[in-house]
Short mmCIF file of C-alpha atoms and ligand atoms in Angstrom, two decimals:
data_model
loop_
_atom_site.label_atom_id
_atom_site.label_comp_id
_atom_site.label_asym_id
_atom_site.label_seq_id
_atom_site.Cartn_x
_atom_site.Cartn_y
_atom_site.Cartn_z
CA UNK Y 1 0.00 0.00 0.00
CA UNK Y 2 1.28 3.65 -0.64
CA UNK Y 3 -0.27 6.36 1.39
CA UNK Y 4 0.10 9.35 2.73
CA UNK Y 5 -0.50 11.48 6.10
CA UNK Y 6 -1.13 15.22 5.67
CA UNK Y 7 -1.92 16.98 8.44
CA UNK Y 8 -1.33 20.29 10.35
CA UNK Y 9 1.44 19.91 13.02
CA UNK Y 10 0.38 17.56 16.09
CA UNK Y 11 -2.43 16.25 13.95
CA UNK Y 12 -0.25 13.22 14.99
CA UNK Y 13 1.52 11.78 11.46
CA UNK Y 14 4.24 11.09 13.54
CA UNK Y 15 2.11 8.70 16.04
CA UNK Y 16 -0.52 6.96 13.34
CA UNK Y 17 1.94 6.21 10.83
CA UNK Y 18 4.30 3.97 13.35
CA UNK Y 19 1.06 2.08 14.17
CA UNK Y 20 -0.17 2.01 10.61
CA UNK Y 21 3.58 1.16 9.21
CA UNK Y 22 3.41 -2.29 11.86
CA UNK Y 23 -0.41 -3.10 10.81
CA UNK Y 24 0.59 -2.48 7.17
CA UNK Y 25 3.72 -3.92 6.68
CA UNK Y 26 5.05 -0.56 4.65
CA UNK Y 27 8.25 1.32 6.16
CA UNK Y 28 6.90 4.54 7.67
CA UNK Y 29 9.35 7.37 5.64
CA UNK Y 30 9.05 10.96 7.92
CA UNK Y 31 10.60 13.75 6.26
CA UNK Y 32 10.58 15.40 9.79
CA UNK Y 33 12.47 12.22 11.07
CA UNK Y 34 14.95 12.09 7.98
CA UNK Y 35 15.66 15.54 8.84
CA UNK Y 36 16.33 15.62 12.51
CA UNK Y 37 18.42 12.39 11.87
CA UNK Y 38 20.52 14.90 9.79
CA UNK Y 39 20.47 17.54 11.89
CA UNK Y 40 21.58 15.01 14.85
CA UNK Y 41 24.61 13.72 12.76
CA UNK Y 42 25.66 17.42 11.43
CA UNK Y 43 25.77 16.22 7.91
CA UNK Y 44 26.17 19.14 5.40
CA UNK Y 45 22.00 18.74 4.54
CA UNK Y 46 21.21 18.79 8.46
CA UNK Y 47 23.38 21.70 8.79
CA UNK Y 48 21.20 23.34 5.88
CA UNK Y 49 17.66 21.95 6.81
CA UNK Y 50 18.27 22.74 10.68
CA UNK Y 51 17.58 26.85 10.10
CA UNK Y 52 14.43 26.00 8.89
CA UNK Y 53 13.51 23.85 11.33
CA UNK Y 54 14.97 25.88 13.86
CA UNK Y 55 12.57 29.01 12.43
CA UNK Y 56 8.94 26.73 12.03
CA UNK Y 57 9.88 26.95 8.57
CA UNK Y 58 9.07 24.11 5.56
CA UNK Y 59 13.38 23.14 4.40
CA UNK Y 60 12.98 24.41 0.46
CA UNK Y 61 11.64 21.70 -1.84
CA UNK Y 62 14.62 20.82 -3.62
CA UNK Y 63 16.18 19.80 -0.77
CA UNK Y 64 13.68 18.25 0.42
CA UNK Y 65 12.51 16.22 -2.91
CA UNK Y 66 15.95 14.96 -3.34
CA UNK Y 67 15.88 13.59 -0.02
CA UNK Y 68 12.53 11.89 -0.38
CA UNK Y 69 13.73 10.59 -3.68
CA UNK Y 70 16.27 8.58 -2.65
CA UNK Y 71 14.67 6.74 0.28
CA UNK Y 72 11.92 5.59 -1.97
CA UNK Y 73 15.04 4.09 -4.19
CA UNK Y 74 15.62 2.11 -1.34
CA UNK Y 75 14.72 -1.94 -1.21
CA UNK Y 76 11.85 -1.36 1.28
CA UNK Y 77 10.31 0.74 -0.18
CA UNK Y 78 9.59 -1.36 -3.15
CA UNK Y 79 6.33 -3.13 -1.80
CA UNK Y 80 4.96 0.30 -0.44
CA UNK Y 81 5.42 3.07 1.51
CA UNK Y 82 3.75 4.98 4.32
CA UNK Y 83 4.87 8.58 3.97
CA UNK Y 84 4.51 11.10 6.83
CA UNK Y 85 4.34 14.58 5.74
CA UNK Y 86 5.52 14.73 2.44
CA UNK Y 87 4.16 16.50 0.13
CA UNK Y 88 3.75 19.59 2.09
CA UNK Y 89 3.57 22.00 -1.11
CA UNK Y 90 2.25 21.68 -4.48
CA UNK Y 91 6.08 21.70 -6.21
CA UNK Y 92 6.40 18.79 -3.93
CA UNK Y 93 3.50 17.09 -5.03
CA UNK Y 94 4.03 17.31 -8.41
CA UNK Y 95 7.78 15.92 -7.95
CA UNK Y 96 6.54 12.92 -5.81
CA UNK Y 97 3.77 12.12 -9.20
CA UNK Y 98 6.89 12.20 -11.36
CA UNK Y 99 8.80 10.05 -9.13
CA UNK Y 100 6.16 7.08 -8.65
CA UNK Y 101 5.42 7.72 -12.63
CA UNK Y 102 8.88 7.04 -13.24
CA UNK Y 103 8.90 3.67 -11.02
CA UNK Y 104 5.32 2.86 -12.81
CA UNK Y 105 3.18 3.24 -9.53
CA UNK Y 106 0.47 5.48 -8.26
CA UNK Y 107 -0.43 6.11 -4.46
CA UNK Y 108 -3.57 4.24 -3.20
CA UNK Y 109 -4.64 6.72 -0.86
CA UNK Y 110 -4.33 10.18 1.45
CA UNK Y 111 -4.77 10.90 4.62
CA UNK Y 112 -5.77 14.01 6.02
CA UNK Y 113 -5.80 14.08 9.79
CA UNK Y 114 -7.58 17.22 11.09
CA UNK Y 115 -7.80 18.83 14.21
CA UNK Y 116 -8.64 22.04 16.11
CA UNK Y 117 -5.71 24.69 16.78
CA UNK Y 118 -6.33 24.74 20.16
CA UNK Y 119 -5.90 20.87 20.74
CA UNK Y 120 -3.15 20.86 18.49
CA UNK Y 121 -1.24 23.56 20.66
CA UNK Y 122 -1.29 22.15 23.66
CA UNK Y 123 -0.27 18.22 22.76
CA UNK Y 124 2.78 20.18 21.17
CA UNK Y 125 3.62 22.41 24.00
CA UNK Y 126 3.66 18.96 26.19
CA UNK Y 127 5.81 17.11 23.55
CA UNK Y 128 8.61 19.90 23.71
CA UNK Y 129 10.51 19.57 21.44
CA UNK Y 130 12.82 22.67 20.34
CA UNK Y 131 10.17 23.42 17.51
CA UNK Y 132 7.45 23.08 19.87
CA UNK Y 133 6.94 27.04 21.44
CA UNK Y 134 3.65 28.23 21.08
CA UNK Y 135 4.61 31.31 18.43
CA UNK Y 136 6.34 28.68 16.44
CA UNK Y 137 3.58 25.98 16.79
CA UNK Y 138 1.29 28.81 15.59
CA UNK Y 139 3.75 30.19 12.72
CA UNK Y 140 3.83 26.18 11.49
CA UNK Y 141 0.33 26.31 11.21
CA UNK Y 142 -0.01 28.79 9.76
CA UNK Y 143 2.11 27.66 6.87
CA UNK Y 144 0.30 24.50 6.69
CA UNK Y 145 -2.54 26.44 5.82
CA UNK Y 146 -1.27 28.70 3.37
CA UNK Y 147 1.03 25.70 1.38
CA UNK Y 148 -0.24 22.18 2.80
CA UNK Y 149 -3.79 22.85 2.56
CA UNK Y 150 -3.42 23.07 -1.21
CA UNK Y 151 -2.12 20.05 -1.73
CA UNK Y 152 -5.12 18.20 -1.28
CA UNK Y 153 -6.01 19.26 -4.39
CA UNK Y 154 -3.70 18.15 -6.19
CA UNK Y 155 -5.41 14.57 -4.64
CA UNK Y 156 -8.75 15.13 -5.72
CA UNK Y 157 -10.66 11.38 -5.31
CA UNK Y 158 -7.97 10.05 -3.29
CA UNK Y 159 -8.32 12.18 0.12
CA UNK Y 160 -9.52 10.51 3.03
CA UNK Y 161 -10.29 12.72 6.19
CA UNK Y 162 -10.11 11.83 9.47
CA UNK Y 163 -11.02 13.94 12.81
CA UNK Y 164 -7.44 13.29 14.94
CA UNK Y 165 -9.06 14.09 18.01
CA UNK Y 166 -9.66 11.18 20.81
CA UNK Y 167 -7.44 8.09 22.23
CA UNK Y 168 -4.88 7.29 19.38
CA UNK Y 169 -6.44 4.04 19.38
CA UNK Y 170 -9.63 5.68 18.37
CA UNK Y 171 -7.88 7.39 15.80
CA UNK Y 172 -6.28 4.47 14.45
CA UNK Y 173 -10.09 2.74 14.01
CA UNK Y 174 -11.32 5.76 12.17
CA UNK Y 175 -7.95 5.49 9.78
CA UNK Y 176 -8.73 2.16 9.11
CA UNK Y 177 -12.40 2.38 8.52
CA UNK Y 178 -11.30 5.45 6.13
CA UNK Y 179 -9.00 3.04 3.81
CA UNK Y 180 -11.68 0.46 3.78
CA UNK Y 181 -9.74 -2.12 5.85
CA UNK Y 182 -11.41 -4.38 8.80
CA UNK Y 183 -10.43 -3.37 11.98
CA UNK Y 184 -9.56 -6.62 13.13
CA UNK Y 185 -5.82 -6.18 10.60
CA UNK Y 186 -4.75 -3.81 14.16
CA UNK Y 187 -4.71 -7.12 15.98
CA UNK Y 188 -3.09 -9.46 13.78
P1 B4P O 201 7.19 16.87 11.41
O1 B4P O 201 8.26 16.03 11.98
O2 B4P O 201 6.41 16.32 10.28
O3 B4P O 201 6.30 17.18 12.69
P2 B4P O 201 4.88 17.68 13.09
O4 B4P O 201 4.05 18.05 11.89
O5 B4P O 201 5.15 18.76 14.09
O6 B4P O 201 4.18 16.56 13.95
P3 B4P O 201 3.18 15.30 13.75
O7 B4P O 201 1.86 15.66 13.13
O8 B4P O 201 3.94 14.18 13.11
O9 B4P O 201 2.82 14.98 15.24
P4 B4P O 201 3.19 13.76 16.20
O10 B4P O 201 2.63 12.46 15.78
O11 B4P O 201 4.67 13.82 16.44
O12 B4P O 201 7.78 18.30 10.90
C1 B4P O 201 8.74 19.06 11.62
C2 B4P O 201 9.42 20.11 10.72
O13 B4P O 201 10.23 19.43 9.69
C3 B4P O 201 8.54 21.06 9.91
O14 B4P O 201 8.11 22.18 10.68
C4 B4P O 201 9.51 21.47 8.77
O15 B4P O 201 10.45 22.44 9.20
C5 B4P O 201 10.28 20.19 8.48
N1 B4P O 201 9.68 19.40 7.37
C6 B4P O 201 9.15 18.14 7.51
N2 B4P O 201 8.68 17.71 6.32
C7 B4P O 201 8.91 18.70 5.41
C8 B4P O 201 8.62 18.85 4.01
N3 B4P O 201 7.98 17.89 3.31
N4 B4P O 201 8.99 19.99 3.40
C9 B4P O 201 9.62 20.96 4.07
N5 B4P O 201 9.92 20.90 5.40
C10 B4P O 201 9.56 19.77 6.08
O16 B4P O 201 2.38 14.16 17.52
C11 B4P O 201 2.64 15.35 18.23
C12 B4P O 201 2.44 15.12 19.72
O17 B4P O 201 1.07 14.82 20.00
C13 B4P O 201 3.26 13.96 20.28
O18 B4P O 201 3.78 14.33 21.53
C14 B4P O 201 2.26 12.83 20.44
O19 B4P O 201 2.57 11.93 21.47
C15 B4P O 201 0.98 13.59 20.73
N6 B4P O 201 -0.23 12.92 20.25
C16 B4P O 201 -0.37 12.30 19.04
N7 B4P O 201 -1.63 11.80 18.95
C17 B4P O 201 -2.30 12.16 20.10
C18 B4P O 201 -3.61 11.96 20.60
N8 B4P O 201 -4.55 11.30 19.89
N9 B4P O 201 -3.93 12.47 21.81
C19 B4P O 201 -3.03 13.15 22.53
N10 B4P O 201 -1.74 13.36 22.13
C20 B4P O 201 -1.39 12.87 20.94
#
């Protein structure tokens, strides 16, 4: 299966797509991850991505394409692919249709998990992480809005929304009722 999870930040990407990479048998690809990973090992790329994540800001496309490129390359990948916030613009999501065109395969679905502001504040302010003050949480959502949000059209047909507010595991039901699947695939 090749999906992916758009959401604003702490719509929880992060959190679904580790249970729905396990259920799914797909490796769970986070460009956030990829890039802290970077930043944590002070490659060149982590050195260039970490002012942008350091500011709320989205790392430029390019950058970021290339990046998302080559881990799809990778053997794992091959069977399907759970990606966690990539595309977040419309370049992006044009590159990522000429990349699966290229290997001959098209995504099966996307995820949109929504949630209000207010929730979505205050489950980042008790994560914590550097990115996590409240003017940046509110600066990142507000770019979601402004260059995420129009990426769903570019998925007419294919968007599934979800309401990412409740237990995760309630979440996780509503995903899975979304794509069609029976719950009982979470216990297997
Ligand atoms: P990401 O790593 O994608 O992070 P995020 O959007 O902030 O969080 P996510 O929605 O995954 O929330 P999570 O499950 O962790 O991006 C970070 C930065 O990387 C971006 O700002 C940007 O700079 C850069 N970047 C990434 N992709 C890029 C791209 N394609 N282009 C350009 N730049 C890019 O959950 C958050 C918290 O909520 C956790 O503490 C979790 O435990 C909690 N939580 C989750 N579900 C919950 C629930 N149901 N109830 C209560 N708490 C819950």
């Amino acid at each position: 299966m090749r999906l992916l999870l758009i959401g604003p930040p702490g719509a929880g990407k992060g959190t679904q797509a580790e249970i729905l990479s396990r259920i799914l048998g797909v490796p769970h690809i986070s460009t956030g991850d990829l890039f802290r990973d970077q930043v944590g090992r002070r490659t060149p790329l982590g050195r260039e991505a970490a002012r942008f994540l350091d500011a709320g800001e989205l790392v430029p496309d390019r950058v970021t394409t290339d990046m998302v490129r080559h881990r799809l390359g990778e053997p794992d990948a091959e069977r399907g692919f759970l990606l966690d916030g990539y595309p977040r613009t419309v370049p992006q999501a044009q590159a990522l249709s000429s990349v699966l065109a290229a290997g001959g395969t098209t995504l099966d679905a996307v995820l949109e998990l929504t949630a209000p502001e207010d929730v979505l504040v205050d489950r980042l302010l008790a994560r914590g992480r550097p990115d996590d003050t409240e003017d940046l949480v509110r600066h990142r959502r507000r770019i979601h809005h402004r260059r995420t949000v129009p990426v769903l059209g570019h998925y007419a047909g294919l968007v599934r929304t979800v309401e990412a507010v409740g237990t995760v595991e309630d979440i996780t039901a509503r995903i899975l009722t979304a794509l069609g699947l029976p719950e009982s695939v979470s216990t297997r």
